[in-house]
Amino acid sequence: MTNDPSRLVLVASNRGPVSFGHAEDGALSSRRGGGGMVSGLTSGLAAIAADGGVLWVCTALSDADREAVRQGARADGGPGDAPVRMLDIPPAVFDAAYNRVSNSVLWFVNHMLFDTPGQPRFDSAFRKDWAGYEAYNEAFAEALAAESGKDTHVLVQDYHLALVPRMLRDRRPDARIAHFQHTPWAPPEYFRMLPDDVAVRLLEGMLGADHAGFLAGRWAEAFLDCCEAVLGARVARREDAAGPVPGPDGYVAGRVTHRGHVTEVAVHPLGVDVAGLRSRAAQDDVQAHVRTLREQARDRQLIVRVDRTELSKNILRGLAAYAELLATRPEWRGRVTHLAFAYPSRSGLASYRAYTEQVTKLAREVNEEFGTDDWDPVVLEVKDDYARSLAACTVADVLLINPIRDGMNLVAEEGPILSASGCALVLSREAGAASLFGEHALTVNPYDVSETAEALHAGLSMPAGERRRRSDAITRAASAREPRRWLAEQVDALR
């Protein structure tokens, strides 16, 4: 870590780049963590770590993590082997902040997922959980303040830590703070479902930052609308905020003045490290899966999806669209297989467990209705296997990405990049990726099952040369927004 705090970059996120476990002899050992946000940050921070120094502050998520914190174990698994500081948050506080507020309320608001006749319900139990969310954010703010010096650059990540920028600003007015939102942002009429004081706290928390970033222009615009409608803040939008016109590149969407502080609101689409992704896909474990999947396909075309069983991913409507394709286009029966890799997500929440069960049930019903002795229309895999997921992208003829709403969706980029012969991308218009390369995809309304079925037909029928052309265009767009550039824009904005 650098001795000059003004050259230090602090990163704060719920999940960190390392996790601890126990070796066979019972000793603690660390390994690199996973997740799309962590991977993108790690890649982008490598150069910064070499230039000035990085310290990553995150939560101790497992018993082994917490034991490591109590023993003072050092984790050097950050970018460039930079140090990682884990916070030992009390389990009850973490459960309230992460499961009951972040993932059961904030995620649902920003993805507009509530079944409103029954949810949400903000009662005394929620107020206790909200106190836990505040305490969780306070713990991060205290830790970041203790590590900060004059002009230290602090990069706060995502909705779990929305209150941290303001809390840190109150403690260290001289820090330079950025907050990045990796999910969509709800428009005011939906955001106002939250209790008034909670909505104000969230917005004012993020406006403690000097720079607030979003993955797509529509999410940044929705945030500006909320600042104006909920807070009555003064908003200078793109045309009078000295920002260039919107497009796939990063740009300033506007500036918000509130409580005497100005926050720049900007758009930074996230791409992929193309060379690194292809290098990983060339390794033996991935190629072994490629050979297996091709043998299983038996010359059939493959429709591929790789997703967590996250409610926003819209897997059920994707399966329904595939069933409608087989029902209305019988010529595809026996000539196509749907590889649906749907890995369990947030199994601590009953609604997510139920959703995974519904996905499994529907896949079984499609096979029972259309399958034959030598053909299973759907091959559903629910066990997470990164190498197999990369292999599936490699062999895909059509990639199905149809989320209800999504901040970006990197699989929409990774599939065409890895596709051996080019694939057709069926993409929801509600994914942030649609603003980056939607013209090269078959864009659909995620609620329209029939339209999605027709898009699958168009993708399967598409000439090989056209698939290759579209995949190459998506690869160029993704490589232009590689993680190093995505992160550098945010750090440069602070400097």
CSV table of C-alpha atoms in Angstrom, one decimal:
chain,number,residue,atom,x,y,z
A,1,MET,CA,0.0,0.0,0.0
A,2,THR,CA,1.3,3.5,-0.8
A,3,ASN,CA,2.5,5.8,1.9
A,4,ASP,CA,0.9,8.8,0.2
A,5,PRO,CA,-2.8,8.8,1.0
A,6,SER,CA,-3.5,11.1,-1.9
A,7,ARG,CA,-2.4,8.4,-4.3
A,8,LEU,CA,-4.4,5.7,-2.5
A,9,VAL,CA,-7.6,4.2,-3.9
A,10,LEU,CA,-10.0,2.6,-1.5
A,11,VAL,CA,-12.6,0.2,-2.8
A,12,ALA,CA,-15.7,-0.7,-0.8
A,13,SER,CA,-18.0,-3.5,-1.7
A,14,ASN,CA,-20.2,-6.1,0.1
A,15,ARG,CA,-18.3,-9.0,-1.5
A,16,GLY,CA,-14.5,-8.8,-1.8
A,17,PRO,CA,-11.8,-10.3,-4.1
A,18,VAL,CA,-10.8,-13.0,-1.7
A,19,SER,CA,-12.4,-15.5,0.7
A,20,PHE,CA,-11.0,-17.7,3.4
A,21,GLY,CA,-11.4,-21.4,4.0
A,22,HIS,CA,-9.7,-24.1,6.0
A,23,ALA,CA,-7.0,-26.4,4.7
A,24,GLU,CA,-6.9,-30.1,5.5
A,25,ASP,CA,-4.7,-29.3,8.5
A,26,GLY,CA,-7.2,-26.8,9.8
A,27,ALA,CA,-5.1,-23.7,8.9
A,28,LEU,CA,-6.7,-20.7,7.3
A,29,SER,CA,-6.1,-20.3,3.6
A,30,SER,CA,-7.3,-17.6,1.2
A,31,ARG,CA,-8.5,-17.9,-2.4
A,32,ARG,CA,-9.7,-15.4,-5.0
A,33,GLY,CA,-13.3,-14.6,-4.9
A,34,GLY,CA,-15.7,-14.5,-7.9
A,35,GLY,CA,-18.7,-12.6,-9.2
A,36,GLY,CA,-19.1,-10.2,-12.1
A,37,MET,CA,-18.6,-7.0,-10.2
A,38,VAL,CA,-15.5,-8.3,-8.4
A,39,SER,CA,-14.0,-9.6,-11.7
A,40,GLY,CA,-14.6,-6.3,-13.4
A,41,LEU,CA,-13.1,-4.2,-10.6
A,42,THR,CA,-10.1,-6.5,-10.2
A,43,SER,CA,-9.2,-6.3,-13.8
A,44,GLY,CA,-9.6,-2.5,-13.9
A,45,LEU,CA,-7.7,-1.9,-10.6
A,46,ALA,CA,-4.6,-3.8,-11.5
A,47,ALA,CA,-2.9,-0.8,-13.2
A,48,ILE,CA,-4.0,1.5,-10.4
A,49,ALA,CA,-2.6,-0.8,-7.8
A,50,ALA,CA,0.8,-0.7,-9.5
A,51,ASP,CA,0.7,3.1,-9.8
A,52,GLY,CA,-0.4,4.3,-6.4
A,53,GLY,CA,-1.9,1.6,-4.2
A,54,VAL,CA,-5.2,0.0,-3.5
A,55,LEU,CA,-6.9,-1.1,-0.4
A,56,TRP,CA,-10.2,-3.2,-0.7
A,57,VAL,CA,-12.7,-3.0,2.2
A,58,CYS,CA,-15.4,-5.7,2.2
A,59,THR,CA,-17.5,-7.9,4.4
A,60,ALA,CA,-16.3,-11.1,6.1
A,61,LEU,CA,-19.0,-13.4,4.6
A,62,SER,CA,-18.2,-16.8,6.0
A,63,ASP,CA,-17.2,-18.2,9.4
A,64,ALA,CA,-13.6,-18.7,8.0
A,65,ASP,CA,-13.6,-15.0,6.9
A,66,ARG,CA,-14.7,-13.9,10.4
A,67,GLU,CA,-12.1,-16.2,12.0
A,68,ALA,CA,-9.4,-14.6,9.8
A,69,VAL,CA,-10.4,-11.1,10.9
A,70,ARG,CA,-10.3,-12.1,14.5
A,71,GLN,CA,-6.8,-13.6,14.1
A,72,GLY,CA,-5.6,-10.6,12.1
A,73,ALA,CA,-4.9,-12.8,9.1
A,74,ARG,CA,-3.7,-10.7,6.1
A,75,ALA,CA,-5.3,-11.2,2.7
A,76,ASP,CA,-3.3,-10.0,-0.2
A,77,GLY,CA,-5.7,-11.2,-2.9
A,78,GLY,CA,-6.7,-7.9,-4.2
A,79,PRO,CA,-5.7,-6.6,-7.6
A,80,GLY,CA,-1.9,-6.7,-8.0
A,81,ASP,CA,-2.0,-8.6,-4.6
A,82,ALA,CA,-3.1,-5.4,-2.9
A,83,PRO,CA,-4.3,-5.8,0.7
A,84,VAL,CA,-7.9,-6.6,1.6
A,85,ARG,CA,-9.5,-5.5,4.9
A,86,MET,CA,-12.5,-7.5,5.9
A,87,LEU,CA,-15.1,-6.2,8.3
A,88,ASP,CA,-16.5,-8.5,10.9
A,89,ILE,CA,-20.2,-7.4,10.8
A,90,PRO,CA,-22.5,-9.0,13.4
A,91,PRO,CA,-24.5,-11.8,11.7
A,92,ALA,CA,-27.9,-10.2,12.6
A,93,VAL,CA,-26.8,-6.8,11.2
A,94,PHE,CA,-25.6,-8.4,8.0
A,95,ASP,CA,-28.8,-10.5,7.6
A,96,ALA,CA,-30.9,-7.4,8.0
A,97,ALA,CA,-28.8,-5.2,5.7
A,98,TYR,CA,-28.0,-7.8,3.0
A,99,ASN,CA,-31.0,-10.2,2.9
A,100,ARG,CA,-33.9,-8.2,4.2
A,101,VAL,CA,-33.2,-4.7,2.9
A,102,SER,CA,-30.6,-4.9,0.0
A,103,ASN,CA,-31.9,-8.0,-1.7
A,104,SER,CA,-35.5,-8.1,-0.6
A,105,VAL,CA,-36.3,-4.4,-1.0
A,106,LEU,CA,-33.7,-2.3,-2.8
A,107,TRP,CA,-33.1,-4.9,-5.5
A,108,PHE,CA,-36.8,-5.4,-6.0
A,109,VAL,CA,-37.4,-1.6,-6.3
A,110,ASN,CA,-34.7,-1.0,-8.8
A,111,HIS,CA,-35.7,-4.0,-10.9
A,112,MET,CA,-39.4,-3.1,-10.5
A,113,LEU,CA,-40.2,-6.7,-9.4
A,114,PHE,CA,-42.7,-6.3,-6.6
A,115,ASP,CA,-46.0,-8.2,-6.8
A,116,THR,CA,-47.7,-5.1,-5.6
A,117,PRO,CA,-51.0,-6.5,-4.3
A,118,GLY,CA,-49.0,-8.2,-1.5
A,119,GLN,CA,-45.5,-6.6,-1.5
A,120,PRO,CA,-43.9,-4.4,-0.3
A,121,ARG,CA,-45.1,-3.9,3.3
A,122,PHE,CA,-43.2,-1.5,5.4
A,123,ASP,CA,-44.0,-2.2,9.0
A,124,SER,CA,-42.2,-2.3,12.3
A,125,ALA,CA,-40.2,-5.4,11.2
A,126,PHE,CA,-38.9,-3.4,8.2
A,127,ARG,CA,-37.9,-0.5,10.5
A,128,LYS,CA,-35.7,-2.9,12.5
A,129,ASP,CA,-34.1,-4.2,9.3
A,130,TRP,CA,-33.6,-0.7,8.1
A,131,ALA,CA,-31.7,0.1,11.3
A,132,GLY,CA,-29.5,-2.9,10.4
A,133,TYR,CA,-28.9,-1.5,7.0
A,134,GLU,CA,-27.8,1.9,8.5
A,135,ALA,CA,-25.5,0.1,10.9
A,136,TYR,CA,-24.0,-1.9,8.1
A,137,ASN,CA,-23.2,1.3,6.1
A,138,GLU,CA,-21.9,3.0,9.3
A,139,ALA,CA,-19.4,0.2,9.7
A,140,PHE,CA,-18.1,0.7,6.2
A,141,ALA,CA,-18.0,4.5,6.6
A,142,GLU,CA,-16.0,4.2,9.8
A,143,ALA,CA,-13.5,1.8,8.2
A,144,LEU,CA,-13.0,4.0,5.1
A,145,ALA,CA,-12.6,7.2,7.2
A,146,ALA,CA,-9.9,5.5,9.3
A,147,GLU,CA,-8.0,4.5,6.1
A,148,SER,CA,-8.4,7.9,4.3
A,149,GLY,CA,-6.1,10.8,4.1
A,150,LYS,CA,-6.5,14.1,2.3
A,151,ASP,CA,-7.7,13.6,-1.3
A,152,THR,CA,-7.9,9.8,-0.9
A,153,HIS,CA,-10.0,8.4,-3.8
A,154,VAL,CA,-12.9,6.1,-2.5
A,155,LEU,CA,-14.8,3.9,-4.9
A,156,VAL,CA,-18.1,2.7,-3.2
A,157,GLN,CA,-19.9,-0.1,-5.0
A,158,ASP,CA,-23.6,-0.7,-5.4
A,159,TYR,CA,-26.9,-0.5,-3.6
A,160,HIS,CA,-25.7,-2.4,-0.5
A,161,LEU,CA,-23.7,0.7,0.4
A,162,ALA,CA,-25.9,3.5,-0.8
A,163,LEU,CA,-25.6,5.5,2.5
A,164,VAL,CA,-21.8,5.3,2.7
A,165,PRO,CA,-20.9,8.3,0.5
A,166,ARG,CA,-22.8,10.8,2.8
A,167,MET,CA,-21.6,9.1,5.9
A,168,LEU,CA,-18.0,9.2,4.8
A,169,ARG,CA,-18.4,12.8,3.5
A,170,ASP,CA,-19.5,13.8,7.0
A,171,ARG,CA,-16.4,12.2,8.5
A,172,ARG,CA,-13.8,13.1,5.8
A,173,PRO,CA,-14.9,16.2,3.8
A,174,ASP,CA,-11.5,16.1,2.0
A,175,ALA,CA,-12.0,12.6,0.5
A,176,ARG,CA,-12.9,12.2,-3.1
A,177,ILE,CA,-15.8,9.8,-3.4
A,178,ALA,CA,-17.4,7.9,-6.2
A,179,HIS,CA,-20.4,5.6,-6.0
A,180,PHE,CA,-21.2,3.2,-8.8
A,181,GLN,CA,-24.6,1.5,-9.2
A,182,HIS,CA,-24.4,-1.9,-10.8
A,183,THR,CA,-28.1,-2.4,-11.1
A,184,PRO,CA,-30.9,-0.4,-12.9
A,185,TRP,CA,-32.5,2.6,-11.2
A,186,ALA,CA,-36.3,2.9,-10.8
A,187,PRO,CA,-38.2,5.9,-12.0
A,188,PRO,CA,-39.7,8.2,-9.4
A,189,GLU,CA,-43.2,6.8,-9.5
A,190,TYR,CA,-41.8,3.3,-8.6
A,191,PHE,CA,-39.0,4.5,-6.3
A,192,ARG,CA,-41.6,6.4,-4.2
A,193,MET,CA,-43.0,3.0,-3.1
A,194,LEU,CA,-40.3,3.3,-0.4
A,195,PRO,CA,-41.2,5.1,2.8
A,196,ASP,CA,-40.5,8.8,2.3
A,197,ASP,CA,-37.7,9.0,4.8
A,198,VAL,CA,-36.0,5.9,3.4
A,199,ALA,CA,-36.2,7.3,-0.2
A,200,VAL,CA,-34.6,10.6,1.0
A,201,ARG,CA,-31.9,8.8,2.9
A,202,LEU,CA,-30.9,6.7,-0.1
A,203,LEU,CA,-30.7,9.6,-2.5
A,204,GLU,CA,-28.9,11.9,0.0
A,205,GLY,CA,-26.5,9.0,0.8
A,206,MET,CA,-25.5,8.6,-2.8
A,207,LEU,CA,-25.3,12.4,-3.3
A,208,GLY,CA,-22.6,12.5,-0.7
A,209,ALA,CA,-20.4,11.3,-3.6
A,210,ASP,CA,-18.6,13.6,-6.0
A,211,HIS,CA,-19.3,11.2,-8.9
A,212,ALA,CA,-22.2,8.8,-9.2
A,213,GLY,CA,-22.0,6.3,-12.0
A,214,PHE,CA,-24.5,4.1,-13.8
A,215,LEU,CA,-24.2,1.4,-16.5
A,216,ALA,CA,-26.8,2.9,-18.9
A,217,GLY,CA,-28.1,6.3,-19.8
A,218,ARG,CA,-31.7,5.4,-18.9
A,219,TRP,CA,-30.7,4.4,-15.3
A,220,ALA,CA,-28.8,7.7,-14.9
A,221,GLU,CA,-31.8,9.7,-16.1
A,222,ALA,CA,-34.1,7.9,-13.7
A,223,PHE,CA,-31.7,8.8,-10.8
A,224,LEU,CA,-31.7,12.4,-11.9
A,225,ASP,CA,-35.5,12.3,-12.1
A,226,CYS,CA,-35.7,10.9,-8.5
A,227,CYS,CA,-33.3,13.6,-7.2
A,228,GLU,CA,-35.6,16.2,-8.7
A,229,ALA,CA,-38.9,14.7,-7.7
A,230,VAL,CA,-38.2,13.3,-4.3
A,231,LEU,CA,-35.6,15.8,-3.0
A,232,GLY,CA,-36.4,18.9,-4.9
A,233,ALA,CA,-32.7,19.0,-5.7
A,234,ARG,CA,-31.3,21.3,-8.5
A,235,VAL,CA,-30.6,19.1,-11.5
A,236,ALA,CA,-28.6,20.3,-14.5
A,237,ARG,CA,-29.1,17.9,-17.3
A,238,ARG,CA,-26.9,16.8,-20.2
A,239,GLU,CA,-27.5,19.7,-22.5
A,240,ASP,CA,-26.4,22.3,-19.9
A,241,ALA,CA,-24.0,20.1,-17.9
A,242,ALA,CA,-21.0,20.3,-20.3
A,243,GLY,CA,-21.4,16.6,-21.2
A,244,PRO,CA,-21.2,15.2,-24.7
A,245,VAL,CA,-24.3,13.6,-26.3
A,246,PRO,CA,-25.2,10.1,-25.1
A,247,GLY,CA,-23.9,7.1,-26.8
A,248,PRO,CA,-22.1,3.8,-26.0
A,249,ASP,CA,-19.1,5.7,-24.5
A,250,GLY,CA,-19.0,7.1,-21.0
A,251,TYR,CA,-20.5,10.5,-20.7
A,252,VAL,CA,-21.8,13.0,-18.1
A,253,ALA,CA,-25.6,12.8,-17.8
A,254,GLY,CA,-26.0,15.7,-15.5
A,255,ARG,CA,-25.1,17.3,-12.2
A,256,VAL,CA,-27.1,17.4,-9.0
A,257,THR,CA,-26.7,20.2,-6.4
A,258,HIS,CA,-28.1,19.3,-3.0
A,259,ARG,CA,-27.2,20.5,0.5
A,260,GLY,CA,-24.5,22.7,-1.0
A,261,HIS,CA,-22.7,19.8,-2.6
A,262,VAL,CA,-22.5,19.1,-6.4
A,263,THR,CA,-22.5,15.4,-7.6
A,264,GLU,CA,-21.7,14.6,-11.2
A,265,VAL,CA,-23.9,11.9,-12.6
A,266,ALA,CA,-22.3,9.9,-15.4
A,267,VAL,CA,-22.7,6.8,-17.6
A,268,HIS,CA,-20.0,4.2,-17.8
A,269,PRO,CA,-21.0,1.1,-19.8
A,270,LEU,CA,-18.9,-2.0,-18.8
A,271,GLY,CA,-17.4,-4.2,-21.4
A,272,VAL,CA,-15.2,-7.3,-21.2
A,273,ASP,CA,-11.5,-8.1,-21.2
A,274,VAL,CA,-11.7,-10.0,-24.5
A,275,ALA,CA,-8.2,-11.3,-24.6
A,276,GLY,CA,-8.4,-12.5,-21.0
A,277,LEU,CA,-11.8,-14.2,-21.5
A,278,ARG,CA,-10.7,-16.0,-24.6
A,279,SER,CA,-7.5,-17.1,-22.9
A,280,ARG,CA,-9.6,-18.7,-20.1
A,281,ALA,CA,-11.9,-20.3,-22.6
A,282,ALA,CA,-8.9,-21.9,-24.3
A,283,GLN,CA,-7.9,-23.9,-21.2
A,284,ASP,CA,-8.3,-27.6,-21.0
A,285,ASP,CA,-11.2,-27.8,-18.6
A,286,VAL,CA,-13.3,-25.5,-20.9
A,287,GLN,CA,-12.4,-27.4,-24.1
A,288,ALA,CA,-13.3,-30.7,-22.5
A,289,HIS,CA,-16.8,-29.3,-21.8
A,290,VAL,CA,-16.9,-28.0,-25.4
A,291,ARG,CA,-16.3,-31.5,-26.8
A,292,THR,CA,-18.9,-33.0,-24.5
A,293,LEU,CA,-21.5,-30.5,-25.4
A,294,ARG,CA,-20.9,-30.9,-29.1
A,295,GLU,CA,-21.2,-34.7,-28.7
A,296,GLN,CA,-24.5,-34.3,-26.8
A,297,ALA,CA,-25.9,-31.9,-29.4
A,298,ARG,CA,-25.6,-34.5,-32.2
A,299,ASP,CA,-25.5,-31.8,-34.9
A,300,ARG,CA,-28.5,-30.0,-33.5
A,301,GLN,CA,-28.5,-26.3,-33.2
A,302,LEU,CA,-28.1,-25.0,-29.7
A,303,ILE,CA,-30.0,-22.2,-27.9
A,304,VAL,CA,-28.0,-21.3,-24.8
A,305,ARG,CA,-28.7,-19.3,-21.7
A,306,VAL,CA,-26.3,-18.8,-18.8
A,307,ASP,CA,-28.0,-17.2,-15.8
A,308,ARG,CA,-28.5,-17.3,-12.1
A,309,THR,CA,-32.1,-18.2,-11.0
A,310,GLU,CA,-32.5,-14.5,-10.2
A,311,LEU,CA,-36.1,-13.3,-10.5
A,312,SER,CA,-35.1,-10.4,-12.8
A,313,LYS,CA,-33.5,-12.8,-15.3
A,314,ASN,CA,-36.9,-13.9,-16.7
A,315,ILE,CA,-36.0,-17.5,-17.1
A,316,LEU,CA,-39.6,-18.7,-17.0
A,317,ARG,CA,-40.7,-16.6,-19.9
A,318,GLY,CA,-37.6,-17.7,-21.8
A,319,LEU,CA,-38.6,-21.3,-21.4
A,320,ALA,CA,-42.2,-20.5,-22.3
A,321,ALA,CA,-41.0,-18.8,-25.5
A,322,TYR,CA,-39.0,-21.9,-26.4
A,323,ALA,CA,-42.1,-24.1,-25.8
A,324,GLU,CA,-44.1,-21.8,-28.1
A,325,LEU,CA,-41.4,-22.0,-30.7
A,326,LEU,CA,-41.7,-25.8,-30.7
A,327,ALA,CA,-45.5,-25.6,-30.7
A,328,THR,CA,-45.8,-23.1,-33.6
A,329,ARG,CA,-42.7,-24.1,-35.6
A,330,PRO,CA,-42.8,-27.9,-35.5
A,331,GLU,CA,-40.0,-28.0,-38.1
A,332,TRP,CA,-37.6,-27.3,-35.2
A,333,ARG,CA,-38.6,-30.3,-33.2
A,334,GLY,CA,-35.6,-32.7,-33.0
A,335,ARG,CA,-33.4,-30.1,-34.7
A,336,VAL,CA,-32.6,-27.8,-31.7
A,337,THR,CA,-31.7,-28.2,-28.1
A,338,HIS,CA,-32.0,-25.5,-25.4
A,339,LEU,CA,-29.1,-25.6,-23.0
A,340,ALA,CA,-30.4,-23.7,-19.9
A,341,PHE,CA,-27.7,-23.2,-17.3
A,342,ALA,CA,-29.7,-21.7,-14.4
A,343,TYR,CA,-27.6,-21.6,-11.3
A,344,PRO,CA,-29.3,-21.2,-7.9
A,345,SER,CA,-29.1,-17.7,-6.4
A,346,ARG,CA,-29.8,-16.2,-3.0
A,347,SER,CA,-31.1,-19.5,-1.7
A,348,GLY,CA,-31.5,-17.9,1.8
A,349,LEU,CA,-34.7,-16.2,0.4
A,350,ALA,CA,-37.9,-18.2,0.1
A,351,SER,CA,-39.0,-16.4,-3.1
A,352,TYR,CA,-35.7,-17.4,-4.8
A,353,ARG,CA,-36.0,-21.0,-3.8
A,354,ALA,CA,-39.6,-21.1,-5.1
A,355,TYR,CA,-38.5,-19.5,-8.4
A,356,THR,CA,-35.8,-22.2,-8.9
A,357,GLU,CA,-38.4,-24.9,-8.3
A,358,GLN,CA,-40.7,-23.3,-10.9
A,359,VAL,CA,-37.8,-23.2,-13.5
A,360,THR,CA,-37.1,-26.9,-12.9
A,361,LYS,CA,-40.8,-27.8,-13.2
A,362,LEU,CA,-41.3,-25.9,-16.4
A,363,ALA,CA,-38.2,-27.4,-18.0
A,364,ARG,CA,-39.5,-30.8,-17.1
A,365,GLU,CA,-43.0,-30.0,-18.6
A,366,VAL,CA,-41.4,-28.9,-21.9
A,367,ASN,CA,-39.5,-32.2,-22.1
A,368,GLU,CA,-42.6,-34.2,-21.3
A,369,GLU,CA,-44.7,-32.4,-24.0
A,370,PHE,CA,-42.2,-32.4,-26.9
A,371,GLY,CA,-39.4,-34.8,-26.0
A,372,THR,CA,-38.8,-38.1,-27.8
A,373,ASP,CA,-36.8,-41.2,-27.0
A,374,ASP,CA,-33.6,-39.7,-28.5
A,375,TRP,CA,-34.2,-36.0,-27.9
A,376,ASP,CA,-34.6,-33.9,-24.8
A,377,PRO,CA,-35.7,-30.4,-25.9
A,378,VAL,CA,-34.3,-28.8,-22.7
A,379,VAL,CA,-31.1,-29.6,-20.9
A,380,LEU,CA,-31.3,-27.8,-17.6
A,381,GLU,CA,-28.2,-27.5,-15.4
A,382,VAL,CA,-28.6,-26.0,-11.9
A,383,LYS,CA,-25.1,-26.6,-10.6
A,384,ASP,CA,-22.7,-23.7,-11.0
A,385,ASP,CA,-19.8,-24.6,-13.3
A,386,TYR,CA,-17.9,-21.6,-14.8
A,387,ALA,CA,-15.9,-23.7,-17.2
A,388,ARG,CA,-19.0,-25.4,-18.5
A,389,SER,CA,-20.7,-22.0,-18.9
A,390,LEU,CA,-17.8,-20.7,-21.0
A,391,ALA,CA,-18.0,-23.9,-23.1
A,392,ALA,CA,-21.8,-23.4,-23.6
A,393,CYS,CA,-21.1,-19.9,-25.0
A,394,THR,CA,-18.5,-21.3,-27.3
A,395,VAL,CA,-20.9,-23.7,-28.9
A,396,ALA,CA,-24.0,-21.5,-28.9
A,397,ASP,CA,-25.9,-20.9,-32.2
A,398,VAL,CA,-28.4,-18.6,-30.4
A,399,LEU,CA,-27.9,-16.9,-27.1
A,400,LEU,CA,-31.0,-16.0,-25.1
A,401,ILE,CA,-30.7,-13.0,-22.7
A,402,ASN,CA,-34.2,-11.7,-21.8
A,403,PRO,CA,-34.1,-10.1,-18.4
A,404,ILE,CA,-37.0,-8.0,-17.1
A,405,ARG,CA,-34.4,-5.4,-16.2
A,406,ASP,CA,-30.7,-5.7,-15.9
A,407,GLY,CA,-27.9,-3.2,-15.1
A,408,MET,CA,-25.7,-4.4,-18.0
A,409,ASN,CA,-25.6,-8.3,-18.4
A,410,LEU,CA,-22.0,-9.3,-19.3
A,411,VAL,CA,-23.1,-12.7,-20.6
A,412,ALA,CA,-24.7,-10.8,-23.5
A,413,GLU,CA,-21.2,-9.7,-24.4
A,414,GLU,CA,-19.3,-12.9,-23.4
A,415,GLY,CA,-21.4,-15.2,-25.6
A,416,PRO,CA,-20.8,-13.5,-28.9
A,417,ILE,CA,-17.1,-13.0,-28.0
A,418,LEU,CA,-16.6,-16.7,-27.3
A,419,SER,CA,-18.9,-18.2,-30.0
A,420,ALA,CA,-16.7,-20.3,-32.3
A,421,SER,CA,-18.7,-19.7,-35.4
A,422,GLY,CA,-20.8,-16.6,-34.4
A,423,CYS,CA,-24.1,-16.7,-32.6
A,424,ALA,CA,-27.3,-14.7,-32.9
A,425,LEU,CA,-28.1,-12.8,-29.7
A,426,VAL,CA,-31.8,-12.5,-28.6
A,427,LEU,CA,-31.6,-9.6,-26.1
A,428,SER,CA,-34.1,-7.9,-23.9
A,429,ARG,CA,-34.5,-4.2,-24.6
A,430,GLU,CA,-34.5,-3.8,-20.8
A,431,ALA,CA,-30.9,-4.9,-20.4
A,432,GLY,CA,-28.3,-2.2,-20.1
A,433,ALA,CA,-26.3,-4.0,-22.8
A,434,ALA,CA,-29.0,-3.1,-25.3
A,435,SER,CA,-27.8,0.5,-25.3
A,436,LEU,CA,-24.3,-0.6,-26.1
A,437,PHE,CA,-24.9,-2.9,-29.1
A,438,GLY,CA,-28.7,-3.4,-29.4
A,439,GLU,CA,-28.6,-2.8,-33.1
A,440,HIS,CA,-26.5,-6.0,-33.5
A,441,ALA,CA,-29.0,-8.1,-31.5
A,442,LEU,CA,-32.5,-9.4,-32.0
A,443,THR,CA,-34.1,-7.1,-29.4
A,444,VAL,CA,-37.3,-8.2,-27.7
A,445,ASN,CA,-39.8,-7.0,-25.2
A,446,PRO,CA,-39.1,-9.4,-22.2
A,447,TYR,CA,-42.8,-9.7,-21.4
A,448,ASP,CA,-43.8,-10.7,-24.9
A,449,VAL,CA,-43.4,-14.5,-25.1
A,450,SER,CA,-44.6,-14.7,-28.7
A,451,GLU,CA,-42.1,-12.0,-29.9
A,452,THR,CA,-39.3,-13.9,-28.1
A,453,ALA,CA,-40.3,-17.1,-29.8
A,454,GLU,CA,-40.2,-15.4,-33.2
A,455,ALA,CA,-36.8,-14.0,-32.4
A,456,LEU,CA,-35.5,-17.5,-31.5
A,457,HIS,CA,-36.8,-18.7,-34.9
A,458,ALA,CA,-35.1,-15.8,-36.6
A,459,GLY,CA,-31.8,-16.5,-34.8
A,460,LEU,CA,-31.9,-20.2,-35.7
A,461,SER,CA,-32.7,-19.4,-39.3
A,462,MET,CA,-30.0,-16.7,-39.6
A,463,PRO,CA,-27.2,-17.3,-42.2
A,464,ALA,CA,-23.9,-18.2,-40.7
A,465,GLY,CA,-22.2,-15.1,-42.2
A,466,GLU,CA,-24.8,-12.8,-40.6
A,467,ARG,CA,-24.3,-14.4,-37.2
A,468,ARG,CA,-20.6,-13.9,-37.5
A,469,ARG,CA,-20.9,-10.3,-38.6
A,470,ARG,CA,-23.2,-9.5,-35.6
A,471,SER,CA,-20.9,-11.3,-33.1
A,472,ASP,CA,-17.8,-9.5,-34.4
A,473,ALA,CA,-19.6,-6.1,-34.0
A,474,ILE,CA,-20.6,-7.0,-30.4
A,475,THR,CA,-17.0,-8.0,-29.7
A,476,ARG,CA,-15.7,-4.7,-31.0
A,477,ALA,CA,-18.2,-2.8,-28.8
A,478,ALA,CA,-17.4,-4.8,-25.7
A,479,SER,CA,-13.6,-4.5,-26.2
A,480,ALA,CA,-13.9,-0.7,-26.5
A,481,ARG,CA,-15.4,-0.7,-23.0
A,482,GLU,CA,-13.0,-3.0,-21.2
A,483,PRO,CA,-12.9,-2.9,-17.4
A,484,ARG,CA,-9.6,-1.0,-17.3
A,485,ARG,CA,-11.2,1.9,-19.3
A,486,TRP,CA,-14.5,1.7,-17.4
A,487,LEU,CA,-12.7,2.1,-14.0
A,488,ALA,CA,-10.2,4.7,-15.2
A,489,GLU,CA,-13.0,7.0,-16.3
A,490,GLN,CA,-14.3,7.0,-12.8
A,491,VAL,CA,-11.0,7.5,-11.1
A,492,ASP,CA,-10.1,10.3,-13.6
A,493,ALA,CA,-13.4,12.0,-12.8
A,494,LEU,CA,-12.3,12.2,-9.2
A,495,ARG,CA,-8.9,13.5,-10.0
